[in-house]
PDB file of C-alpha atoms in Angstrom:
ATOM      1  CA  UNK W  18     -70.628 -53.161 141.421  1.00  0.00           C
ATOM      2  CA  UNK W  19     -68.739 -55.989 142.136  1.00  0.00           C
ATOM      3  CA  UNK W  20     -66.523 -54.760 144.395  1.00  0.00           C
ATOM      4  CA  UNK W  21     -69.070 -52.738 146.335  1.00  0.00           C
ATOM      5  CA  UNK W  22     -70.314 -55.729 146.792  1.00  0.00           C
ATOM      6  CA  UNK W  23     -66.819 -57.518 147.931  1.00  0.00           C
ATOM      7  CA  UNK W  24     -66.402 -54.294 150.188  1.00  0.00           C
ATOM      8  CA  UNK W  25     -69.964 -55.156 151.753  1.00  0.00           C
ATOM      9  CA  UNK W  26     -69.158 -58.660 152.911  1.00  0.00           C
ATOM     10  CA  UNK W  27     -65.353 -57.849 154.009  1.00  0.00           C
ATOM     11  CA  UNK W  28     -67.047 -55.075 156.266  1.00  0.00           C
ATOM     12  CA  UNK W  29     -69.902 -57.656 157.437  1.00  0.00           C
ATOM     13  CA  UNK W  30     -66.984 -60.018 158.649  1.00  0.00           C
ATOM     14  CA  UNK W  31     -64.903 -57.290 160.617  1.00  0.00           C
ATOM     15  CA  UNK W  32     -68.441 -56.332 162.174  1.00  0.00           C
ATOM     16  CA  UNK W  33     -69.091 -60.174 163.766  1.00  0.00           C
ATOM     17  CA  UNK W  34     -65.310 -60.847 164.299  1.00  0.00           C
ATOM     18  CA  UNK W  35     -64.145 -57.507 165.793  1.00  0.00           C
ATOM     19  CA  UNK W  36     -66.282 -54.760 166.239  1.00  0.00           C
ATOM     20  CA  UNK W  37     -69.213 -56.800 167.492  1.00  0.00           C
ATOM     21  CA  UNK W  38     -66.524 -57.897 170.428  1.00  0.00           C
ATOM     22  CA  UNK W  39     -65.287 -54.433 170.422  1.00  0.00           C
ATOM     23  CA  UNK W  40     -63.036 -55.449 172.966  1.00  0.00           C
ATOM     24  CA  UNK W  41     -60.585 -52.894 172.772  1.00  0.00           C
ATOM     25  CA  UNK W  42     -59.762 -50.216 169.888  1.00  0.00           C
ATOM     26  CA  UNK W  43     -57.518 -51.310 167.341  1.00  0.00           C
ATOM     27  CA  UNK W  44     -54.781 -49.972 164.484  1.00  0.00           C
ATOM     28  CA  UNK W  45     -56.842 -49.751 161.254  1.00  0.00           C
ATOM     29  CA  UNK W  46     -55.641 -51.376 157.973  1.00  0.00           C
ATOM     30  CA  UNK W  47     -51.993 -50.195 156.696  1.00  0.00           C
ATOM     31  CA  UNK W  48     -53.709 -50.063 153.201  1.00  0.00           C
ATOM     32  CA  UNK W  49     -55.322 -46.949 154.313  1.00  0.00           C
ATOM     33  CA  UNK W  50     -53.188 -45.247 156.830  1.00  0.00           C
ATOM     34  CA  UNK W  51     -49.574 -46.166 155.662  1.00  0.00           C
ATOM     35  CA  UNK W  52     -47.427 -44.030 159.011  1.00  0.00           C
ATOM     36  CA  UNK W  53     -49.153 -45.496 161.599  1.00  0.00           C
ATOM     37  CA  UNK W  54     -48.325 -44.192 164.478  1.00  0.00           C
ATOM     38  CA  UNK W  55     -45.809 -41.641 164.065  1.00  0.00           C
ATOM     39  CA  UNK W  56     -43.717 -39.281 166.419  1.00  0.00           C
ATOM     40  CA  UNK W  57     -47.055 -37.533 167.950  1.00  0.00           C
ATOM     41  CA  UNK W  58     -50.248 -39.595 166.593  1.00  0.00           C
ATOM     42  CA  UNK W  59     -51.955 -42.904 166.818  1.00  0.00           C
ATOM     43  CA  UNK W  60     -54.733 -43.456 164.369  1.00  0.00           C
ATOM     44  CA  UNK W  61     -57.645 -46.243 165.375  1.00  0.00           C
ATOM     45  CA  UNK W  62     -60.806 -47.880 163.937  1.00  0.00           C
ATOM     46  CA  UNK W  63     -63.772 -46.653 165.359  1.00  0.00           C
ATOM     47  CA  UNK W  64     -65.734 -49.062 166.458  1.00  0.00           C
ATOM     48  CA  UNK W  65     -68.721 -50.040 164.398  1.00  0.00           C
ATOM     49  CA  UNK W  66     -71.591 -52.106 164.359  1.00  0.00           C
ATOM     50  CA  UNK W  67     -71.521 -52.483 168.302  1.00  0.00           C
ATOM     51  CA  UNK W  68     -74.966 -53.294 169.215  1.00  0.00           C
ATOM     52  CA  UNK W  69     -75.263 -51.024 172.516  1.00  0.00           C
ATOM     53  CA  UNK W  70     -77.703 -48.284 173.982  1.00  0.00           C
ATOM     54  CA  UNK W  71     -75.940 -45.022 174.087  1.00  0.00           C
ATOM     55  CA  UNK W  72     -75.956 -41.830 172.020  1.00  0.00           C
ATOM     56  CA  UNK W  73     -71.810 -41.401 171.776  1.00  0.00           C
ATOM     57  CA  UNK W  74     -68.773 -42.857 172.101  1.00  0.00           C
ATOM     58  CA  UNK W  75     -66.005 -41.707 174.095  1.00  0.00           C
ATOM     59  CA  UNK W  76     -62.731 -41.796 173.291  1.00  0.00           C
ATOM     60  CA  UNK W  77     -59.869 -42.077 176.721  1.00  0.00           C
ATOM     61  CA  UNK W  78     -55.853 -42.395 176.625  1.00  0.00           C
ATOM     62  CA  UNK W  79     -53.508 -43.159 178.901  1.00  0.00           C
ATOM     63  CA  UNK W  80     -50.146 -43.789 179.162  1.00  0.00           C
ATOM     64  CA  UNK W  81     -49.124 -47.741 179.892  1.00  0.00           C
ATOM     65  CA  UNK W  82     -48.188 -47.472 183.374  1.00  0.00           C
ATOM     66  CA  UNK W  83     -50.832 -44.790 184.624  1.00  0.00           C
ATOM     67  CA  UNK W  84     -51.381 -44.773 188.426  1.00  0.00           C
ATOM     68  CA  UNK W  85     -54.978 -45.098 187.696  1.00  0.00           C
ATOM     69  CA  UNK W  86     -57.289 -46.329 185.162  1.00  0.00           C
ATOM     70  CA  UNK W  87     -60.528 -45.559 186.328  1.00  0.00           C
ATOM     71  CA  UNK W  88     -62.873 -43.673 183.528  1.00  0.00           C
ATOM     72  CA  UNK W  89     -66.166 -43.831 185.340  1.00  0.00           C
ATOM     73  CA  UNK W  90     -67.423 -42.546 189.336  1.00  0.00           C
ATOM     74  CA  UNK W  91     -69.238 -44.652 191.354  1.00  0.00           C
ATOM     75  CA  UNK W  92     -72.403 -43.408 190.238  1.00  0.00           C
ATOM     76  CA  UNK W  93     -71.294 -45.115 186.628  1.00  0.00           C
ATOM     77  CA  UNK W  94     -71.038 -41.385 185.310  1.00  0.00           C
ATOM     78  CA  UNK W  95     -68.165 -40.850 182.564  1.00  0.00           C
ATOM     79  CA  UNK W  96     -64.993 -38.907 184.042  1.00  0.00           C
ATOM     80  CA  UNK W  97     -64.297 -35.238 182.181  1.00  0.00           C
ATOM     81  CA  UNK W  98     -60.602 -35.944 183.148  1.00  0.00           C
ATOM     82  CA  UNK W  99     -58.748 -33.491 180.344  1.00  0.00           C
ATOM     83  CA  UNK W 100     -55.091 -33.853 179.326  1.00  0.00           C
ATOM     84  CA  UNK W 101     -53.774 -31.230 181.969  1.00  0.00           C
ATOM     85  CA  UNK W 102     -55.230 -32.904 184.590  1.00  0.00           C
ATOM     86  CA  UNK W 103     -53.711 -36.176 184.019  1.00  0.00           C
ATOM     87  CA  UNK W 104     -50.583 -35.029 183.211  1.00  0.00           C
ATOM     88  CA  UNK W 105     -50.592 -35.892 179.704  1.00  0.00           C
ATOM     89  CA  UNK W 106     -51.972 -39.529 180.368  1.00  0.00           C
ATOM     90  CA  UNK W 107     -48.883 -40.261 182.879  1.00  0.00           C
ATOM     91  CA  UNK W 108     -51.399 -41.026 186.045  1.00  0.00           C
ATOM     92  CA  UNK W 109     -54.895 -41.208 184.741  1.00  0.00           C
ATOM     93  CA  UNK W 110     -56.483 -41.539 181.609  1.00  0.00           C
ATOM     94  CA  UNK W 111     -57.990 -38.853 179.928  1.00  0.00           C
ATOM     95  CA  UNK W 112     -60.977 -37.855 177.501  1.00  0.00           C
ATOM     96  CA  UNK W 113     -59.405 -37.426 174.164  1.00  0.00           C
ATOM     97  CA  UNK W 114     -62.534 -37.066 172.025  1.00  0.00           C
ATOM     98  CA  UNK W 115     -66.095 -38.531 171.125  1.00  0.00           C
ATOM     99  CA  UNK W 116     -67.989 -39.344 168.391  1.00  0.00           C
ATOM    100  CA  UNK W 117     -71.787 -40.370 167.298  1.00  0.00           C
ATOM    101  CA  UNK W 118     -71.660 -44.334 167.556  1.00  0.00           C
ATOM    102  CA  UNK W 119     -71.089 -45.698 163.728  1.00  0.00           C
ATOM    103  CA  UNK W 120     -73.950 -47.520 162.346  1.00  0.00           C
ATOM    104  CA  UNK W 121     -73.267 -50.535 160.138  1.00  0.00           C
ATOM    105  CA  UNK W 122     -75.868 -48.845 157.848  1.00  0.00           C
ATOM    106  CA  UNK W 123     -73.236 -45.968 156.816  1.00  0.00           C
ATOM    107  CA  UNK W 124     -70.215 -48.000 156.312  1.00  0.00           C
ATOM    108  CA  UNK W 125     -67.494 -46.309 154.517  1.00  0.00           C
ATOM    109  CA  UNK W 126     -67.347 -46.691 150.810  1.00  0.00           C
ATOM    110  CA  UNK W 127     -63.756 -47.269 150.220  1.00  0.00           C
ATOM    111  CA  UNK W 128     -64.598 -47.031 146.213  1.00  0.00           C
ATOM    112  CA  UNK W 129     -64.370 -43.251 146.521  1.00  0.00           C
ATOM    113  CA  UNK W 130     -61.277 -43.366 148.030  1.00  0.00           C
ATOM    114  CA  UNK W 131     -59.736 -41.943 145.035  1.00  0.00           C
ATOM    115  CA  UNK W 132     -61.607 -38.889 144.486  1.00  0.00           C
ATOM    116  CA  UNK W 133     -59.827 -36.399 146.739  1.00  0.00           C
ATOM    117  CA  UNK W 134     -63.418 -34.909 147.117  1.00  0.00           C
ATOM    118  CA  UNK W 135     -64.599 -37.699 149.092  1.00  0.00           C
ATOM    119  CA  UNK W 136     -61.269 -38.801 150.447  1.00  0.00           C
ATOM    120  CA  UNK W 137     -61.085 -37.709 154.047  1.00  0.00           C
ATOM    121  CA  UNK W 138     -64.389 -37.454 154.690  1.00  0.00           C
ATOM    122  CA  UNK W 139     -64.488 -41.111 154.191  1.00  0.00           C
ATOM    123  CA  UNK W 140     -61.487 -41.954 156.186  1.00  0.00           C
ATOM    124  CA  UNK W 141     -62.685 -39.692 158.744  1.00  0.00           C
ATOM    125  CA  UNK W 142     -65.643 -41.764 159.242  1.00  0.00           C
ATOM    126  CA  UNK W 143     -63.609 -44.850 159.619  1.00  0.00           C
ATOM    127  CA  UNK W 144     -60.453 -43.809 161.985  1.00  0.00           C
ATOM    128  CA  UNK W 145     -59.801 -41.427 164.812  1.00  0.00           C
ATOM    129  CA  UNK W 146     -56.429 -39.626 164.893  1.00  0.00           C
ATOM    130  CA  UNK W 147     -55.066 -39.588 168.745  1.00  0.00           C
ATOM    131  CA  UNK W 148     -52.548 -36.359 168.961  1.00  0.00           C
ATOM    132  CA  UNK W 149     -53.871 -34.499 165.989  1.00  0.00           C
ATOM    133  CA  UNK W 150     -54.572 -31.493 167.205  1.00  0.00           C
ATOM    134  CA  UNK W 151     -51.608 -28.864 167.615  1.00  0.00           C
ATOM    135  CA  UNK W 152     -53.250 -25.569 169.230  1.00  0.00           C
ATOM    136  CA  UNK W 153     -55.744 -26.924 171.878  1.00  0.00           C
ATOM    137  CA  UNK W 154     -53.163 -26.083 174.812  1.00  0.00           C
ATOM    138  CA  UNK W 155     -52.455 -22.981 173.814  1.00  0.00           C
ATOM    139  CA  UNK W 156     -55.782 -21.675 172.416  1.00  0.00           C
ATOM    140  CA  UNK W 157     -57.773 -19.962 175.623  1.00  0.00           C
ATOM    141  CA  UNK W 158     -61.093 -19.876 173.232  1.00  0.00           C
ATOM    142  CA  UNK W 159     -60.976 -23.205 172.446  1.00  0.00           C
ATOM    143  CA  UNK W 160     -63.869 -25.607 173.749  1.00  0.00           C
ATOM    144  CA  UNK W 161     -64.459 -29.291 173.595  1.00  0.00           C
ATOM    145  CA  UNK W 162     -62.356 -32.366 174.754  1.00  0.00           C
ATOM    146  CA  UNK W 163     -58.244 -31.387 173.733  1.00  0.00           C
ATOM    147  CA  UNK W 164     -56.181 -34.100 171.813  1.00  0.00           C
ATOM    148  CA  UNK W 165     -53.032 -32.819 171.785  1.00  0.00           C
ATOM    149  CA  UNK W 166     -49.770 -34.168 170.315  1.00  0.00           C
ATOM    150  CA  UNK W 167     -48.689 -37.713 172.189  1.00  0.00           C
ATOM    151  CA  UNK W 168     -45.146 -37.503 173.503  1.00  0.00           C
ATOM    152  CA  UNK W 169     -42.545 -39.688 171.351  1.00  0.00           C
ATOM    153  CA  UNK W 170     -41.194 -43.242 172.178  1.00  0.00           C
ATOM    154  CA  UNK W 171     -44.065 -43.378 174.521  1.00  0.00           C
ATOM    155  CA  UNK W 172     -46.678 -46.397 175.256  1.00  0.00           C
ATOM    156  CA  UNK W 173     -50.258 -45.619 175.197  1.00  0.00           C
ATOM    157  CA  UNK W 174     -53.537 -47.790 175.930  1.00  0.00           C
ATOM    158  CA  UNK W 175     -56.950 -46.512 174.628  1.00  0.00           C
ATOM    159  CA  UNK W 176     -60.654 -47.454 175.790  1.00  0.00           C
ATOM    160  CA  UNK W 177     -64.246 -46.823 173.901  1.00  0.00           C
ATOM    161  CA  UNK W 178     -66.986 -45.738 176.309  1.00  0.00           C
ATOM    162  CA  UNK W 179     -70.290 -45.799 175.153  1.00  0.00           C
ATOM    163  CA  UNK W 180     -72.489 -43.241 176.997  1.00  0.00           C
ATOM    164  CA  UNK W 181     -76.302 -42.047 177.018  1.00  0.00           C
ATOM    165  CA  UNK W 182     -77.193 -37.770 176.467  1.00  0.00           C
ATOM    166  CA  UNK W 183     -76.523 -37.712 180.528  1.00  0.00           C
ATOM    167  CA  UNK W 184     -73.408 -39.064 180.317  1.00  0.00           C
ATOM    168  CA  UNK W 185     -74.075 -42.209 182.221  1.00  0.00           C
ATOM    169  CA  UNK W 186     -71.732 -45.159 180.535  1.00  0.00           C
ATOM    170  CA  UNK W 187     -73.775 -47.930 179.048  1.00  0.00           C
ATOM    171  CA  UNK W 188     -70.804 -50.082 177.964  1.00  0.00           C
ATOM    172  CA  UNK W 189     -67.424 -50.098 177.798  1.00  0.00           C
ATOM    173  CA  UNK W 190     -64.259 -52.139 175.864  1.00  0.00           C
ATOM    174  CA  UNK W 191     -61.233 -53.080 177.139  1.00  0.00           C
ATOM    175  CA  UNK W 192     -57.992 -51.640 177.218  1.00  0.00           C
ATOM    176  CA  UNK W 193     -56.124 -51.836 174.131  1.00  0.00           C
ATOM    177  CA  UNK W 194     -52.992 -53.664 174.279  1.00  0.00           C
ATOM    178  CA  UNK W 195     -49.647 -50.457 174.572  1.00  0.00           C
ATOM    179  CA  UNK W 196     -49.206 -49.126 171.820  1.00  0.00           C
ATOM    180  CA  UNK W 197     -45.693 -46.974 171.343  1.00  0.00           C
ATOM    181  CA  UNK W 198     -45.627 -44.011 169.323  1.00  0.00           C
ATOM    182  CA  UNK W 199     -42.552 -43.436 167.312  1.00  0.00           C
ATOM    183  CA  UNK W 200     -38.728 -41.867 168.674  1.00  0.00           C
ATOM    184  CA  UNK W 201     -37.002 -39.363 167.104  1.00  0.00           C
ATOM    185  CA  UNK W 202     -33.833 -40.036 165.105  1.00  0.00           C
ATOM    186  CA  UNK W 203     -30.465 -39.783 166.641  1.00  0.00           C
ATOM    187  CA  UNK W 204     -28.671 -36.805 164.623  1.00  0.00           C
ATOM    188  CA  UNK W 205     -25.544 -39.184 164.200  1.00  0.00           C
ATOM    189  CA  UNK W 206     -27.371 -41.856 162.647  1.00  0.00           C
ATOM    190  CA  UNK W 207     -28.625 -39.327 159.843  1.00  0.00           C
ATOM    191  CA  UNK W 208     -27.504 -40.144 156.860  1.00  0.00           C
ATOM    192  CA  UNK W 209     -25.154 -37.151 155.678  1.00  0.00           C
ATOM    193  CA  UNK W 210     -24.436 -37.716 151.990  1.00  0.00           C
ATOM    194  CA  UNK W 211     -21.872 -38.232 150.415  1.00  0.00           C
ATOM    195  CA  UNK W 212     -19.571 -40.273 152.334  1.00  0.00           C
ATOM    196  CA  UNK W 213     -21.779 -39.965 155.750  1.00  0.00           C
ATOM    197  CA  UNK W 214     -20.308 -36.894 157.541  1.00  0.00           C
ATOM    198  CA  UNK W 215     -21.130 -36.634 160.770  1.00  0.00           C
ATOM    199  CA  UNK W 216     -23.050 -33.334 162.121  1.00  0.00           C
ATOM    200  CA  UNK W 217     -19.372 -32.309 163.435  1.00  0.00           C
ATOM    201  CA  UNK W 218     -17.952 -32.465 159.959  1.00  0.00           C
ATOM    202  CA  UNK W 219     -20.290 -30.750 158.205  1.00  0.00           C
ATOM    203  CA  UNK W 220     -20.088 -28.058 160.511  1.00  0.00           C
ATOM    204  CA  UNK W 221     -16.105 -27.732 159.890  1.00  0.00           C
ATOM    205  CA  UNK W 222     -16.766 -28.145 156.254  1.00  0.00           C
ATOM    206  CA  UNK W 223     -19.068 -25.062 156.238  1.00  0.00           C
ATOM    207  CA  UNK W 224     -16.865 -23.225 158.452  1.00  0.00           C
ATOM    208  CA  UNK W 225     -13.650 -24.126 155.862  1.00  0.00           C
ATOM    209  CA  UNK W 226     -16.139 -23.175 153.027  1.00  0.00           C
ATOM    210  CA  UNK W 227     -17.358 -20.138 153.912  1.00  0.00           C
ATOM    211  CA  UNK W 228     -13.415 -19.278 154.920  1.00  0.00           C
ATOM    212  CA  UNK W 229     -12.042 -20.259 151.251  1.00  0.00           C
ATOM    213  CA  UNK W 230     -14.594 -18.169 149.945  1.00  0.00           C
ATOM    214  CA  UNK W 231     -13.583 -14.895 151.592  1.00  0.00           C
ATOM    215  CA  UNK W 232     -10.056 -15.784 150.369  1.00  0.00           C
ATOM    216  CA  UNK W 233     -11.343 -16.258 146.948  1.00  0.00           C
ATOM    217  CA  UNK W 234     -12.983 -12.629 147.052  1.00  0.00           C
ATOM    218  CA  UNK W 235     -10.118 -10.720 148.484  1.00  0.00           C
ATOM    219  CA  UNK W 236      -7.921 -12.411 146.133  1.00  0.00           C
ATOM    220  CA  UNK W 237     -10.213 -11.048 143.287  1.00  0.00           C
ATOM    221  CA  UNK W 238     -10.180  -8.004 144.425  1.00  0.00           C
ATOM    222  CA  UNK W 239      -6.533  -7.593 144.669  1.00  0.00           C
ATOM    223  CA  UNK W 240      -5.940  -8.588 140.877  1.00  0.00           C
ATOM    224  CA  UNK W 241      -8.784  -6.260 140.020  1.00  0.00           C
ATOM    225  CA  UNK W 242      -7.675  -3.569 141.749  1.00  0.00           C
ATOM    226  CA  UNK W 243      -4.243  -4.027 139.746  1.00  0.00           C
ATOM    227  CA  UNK W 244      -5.728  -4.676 136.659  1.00  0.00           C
ATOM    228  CA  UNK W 245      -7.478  -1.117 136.780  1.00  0.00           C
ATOM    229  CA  UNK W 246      -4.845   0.783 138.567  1.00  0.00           C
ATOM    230  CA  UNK W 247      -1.900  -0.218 136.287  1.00  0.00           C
ATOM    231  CA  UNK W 248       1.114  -1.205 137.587  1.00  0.00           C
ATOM    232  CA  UNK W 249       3.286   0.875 140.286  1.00  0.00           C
ATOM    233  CA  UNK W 250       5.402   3.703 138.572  1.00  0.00           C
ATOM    234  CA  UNK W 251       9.054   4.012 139.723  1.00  0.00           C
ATOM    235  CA  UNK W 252      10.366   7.365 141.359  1.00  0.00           C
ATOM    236  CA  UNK W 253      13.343   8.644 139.827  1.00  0.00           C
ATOM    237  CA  UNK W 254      16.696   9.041 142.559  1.00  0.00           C
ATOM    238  CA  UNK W 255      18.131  12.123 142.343  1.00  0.00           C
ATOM    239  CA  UNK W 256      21.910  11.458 143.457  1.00  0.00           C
ATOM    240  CA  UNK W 257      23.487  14.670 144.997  1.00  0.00           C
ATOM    241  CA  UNK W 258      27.187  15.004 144.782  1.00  0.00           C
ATOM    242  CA  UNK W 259      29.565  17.391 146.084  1.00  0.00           C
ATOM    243  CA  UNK W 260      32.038  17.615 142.665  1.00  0.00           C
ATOM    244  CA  UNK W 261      31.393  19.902 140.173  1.00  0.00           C
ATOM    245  CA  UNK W 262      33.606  21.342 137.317  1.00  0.00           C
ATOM    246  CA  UNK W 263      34.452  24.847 136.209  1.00  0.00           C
ATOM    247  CA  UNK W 264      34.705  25.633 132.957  1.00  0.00           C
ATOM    248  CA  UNK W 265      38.301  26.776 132.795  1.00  0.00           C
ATOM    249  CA  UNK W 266      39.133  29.989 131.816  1.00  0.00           C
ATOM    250  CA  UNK W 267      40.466  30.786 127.974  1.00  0.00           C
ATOM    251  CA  UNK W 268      43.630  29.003 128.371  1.00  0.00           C
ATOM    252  CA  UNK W 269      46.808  30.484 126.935  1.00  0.00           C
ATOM    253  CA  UNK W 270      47.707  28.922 124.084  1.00  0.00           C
ATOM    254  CA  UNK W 271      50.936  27.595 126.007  1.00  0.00           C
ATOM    255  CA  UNK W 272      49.515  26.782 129.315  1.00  0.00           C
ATOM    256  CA  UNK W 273      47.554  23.565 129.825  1.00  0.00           C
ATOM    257  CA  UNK W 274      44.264  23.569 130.828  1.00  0.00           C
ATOM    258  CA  UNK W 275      42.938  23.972 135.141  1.00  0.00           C
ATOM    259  CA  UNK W 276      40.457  21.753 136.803  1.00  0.00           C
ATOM    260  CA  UNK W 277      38.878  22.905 139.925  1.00  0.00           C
ATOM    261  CA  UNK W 278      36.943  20.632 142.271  1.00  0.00           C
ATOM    262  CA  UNK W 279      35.261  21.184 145.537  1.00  0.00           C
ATOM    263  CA  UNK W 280      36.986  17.839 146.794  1.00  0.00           C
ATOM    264  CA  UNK W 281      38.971  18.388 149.635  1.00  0.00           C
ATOM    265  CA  UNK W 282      42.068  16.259 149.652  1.00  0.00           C
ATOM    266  CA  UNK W 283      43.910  16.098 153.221  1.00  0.00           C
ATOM    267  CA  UNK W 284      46.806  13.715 153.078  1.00  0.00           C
ATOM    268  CA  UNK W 285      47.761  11.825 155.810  1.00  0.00           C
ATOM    269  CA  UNK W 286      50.353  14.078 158.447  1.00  0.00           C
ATOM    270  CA  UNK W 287      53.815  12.476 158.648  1.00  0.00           C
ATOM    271  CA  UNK W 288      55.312  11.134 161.471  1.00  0.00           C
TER     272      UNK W 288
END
């Protein structure tokens, strides 16, 4: 109860200081949106307990540095400028999204913050995510005002307009101060654990991997196919040779015994 309570003045003080002024839309607390902005989104407080005739608010972006930053006509009627059309916020603004104008008598009730139940509807009532939807470029059924993602490392401004059912602007805030959305990360400067490889080096170490493995399975494979195969067997060499020997005929018991041989023995001719 107490802190209900505590909630109800802290709320009461933002409403005279800031939102009263409302003079231009601001970065909500870091205690409830922790990234803030990121690579494609910018989250902001919607503006409550603005004491202004008007049935909506509308919501415009630009890029800092815009050609133009005109979001009404002469006749004080509010532009339907979409992102296309600007070019992304890079020469005009454009209309992002709208709202019903917050009422101080349904402030958020940050107590239910913890039930996941209640959890985004609350913050949902309290912020407004620039860039957070992904498919309204490429969607040809989709109606209403697109928010697609912001470009990276990129300065935006963003403007309230309060406007009546016929779209005539009643009030106005100023531009918010640039506010740059986040850059990517270089791929060198990525940490590459261990020893912080470079992208380079862990593409040669993946190469040399995948190469030691191949070696690894033909090597296998050779010592398997031995294994099951059994070792070589050696051919026999037959030797051919031109001598044989005759058994010699029944020798007389005086006469010794005849060799023959198929050698041929030519001695040398004398001179």
């Amino acid at each position: 109860m107490a802190f209900s309570w505590l909630c109800g003045i802290v709320w009461a003080l933002l409403a005279h200081t800031v939102f009263v002024r409302a003079a231009s839309p601001l970065l909500p607390s870091t205690t409830y949106i922790t990234i803030n902005p990121t690579q494609t989104t910018i989250t902001l407080e919607k503006p409550y307990c603005l004491s202004t005739a008007g049935n909506a608010v509308y919501l415009y972006v630009m890029q800092s540095g815009a050609s133009s930053n005109a979001v009404i006509n002469a006749a004080n009627n509010i532009l339907t400028t979409t992102y296309s059309q600007s070019t992304g916020g890079s020469k005009q603004p454009y209309l992002a999204a709208s709202f019903a104008i917050p009422s101080c008598s349904s402030l958020p009730d940050f107590t239910n913050l913890g039930d996941p139940t209640k959890a985004q509807s609350i913050l949902d009532s309290y912020i407004v995510r620039v860039g957070a939807d992904v498919t309204c470029l490429t969607d040809p059924n989709f109606t209403g005002y697109c928010n697609p993602p912001l470009n990276n490392s990129t300065a935006y401004r963003f403007k309230y307009v309060y406007a009546d059912a016929g779209g005539v602007a009643q009030y106005q805030t100023d531009w918010s101060a640039p506010i740059t959305t986040n850059g990517g990360k270089a791929y060198s400067t990525i940490d590459t654990w261990p020893g912080r490889r470079s992208g380079g080096m862990i593409v040669l170490t993946s190469i040399l991997s995948v190469l030691l493995f191949f070696l690894l399975v033909g090597f296998a494979g050779t010592i398997f196919a031995w294994v099951t195969g059994g070792p070589t067997g050696v051919e026999s060499t037959a030797y051919d040779t031109r001598t044989s020997i005759k058994a010699p005929a029944k020798p007389s018991s005086s006469a010794e015994p005849v060799y023959s041989t198929t050698h041929e023995y030519s001695p040398h001719p004398q001179a």
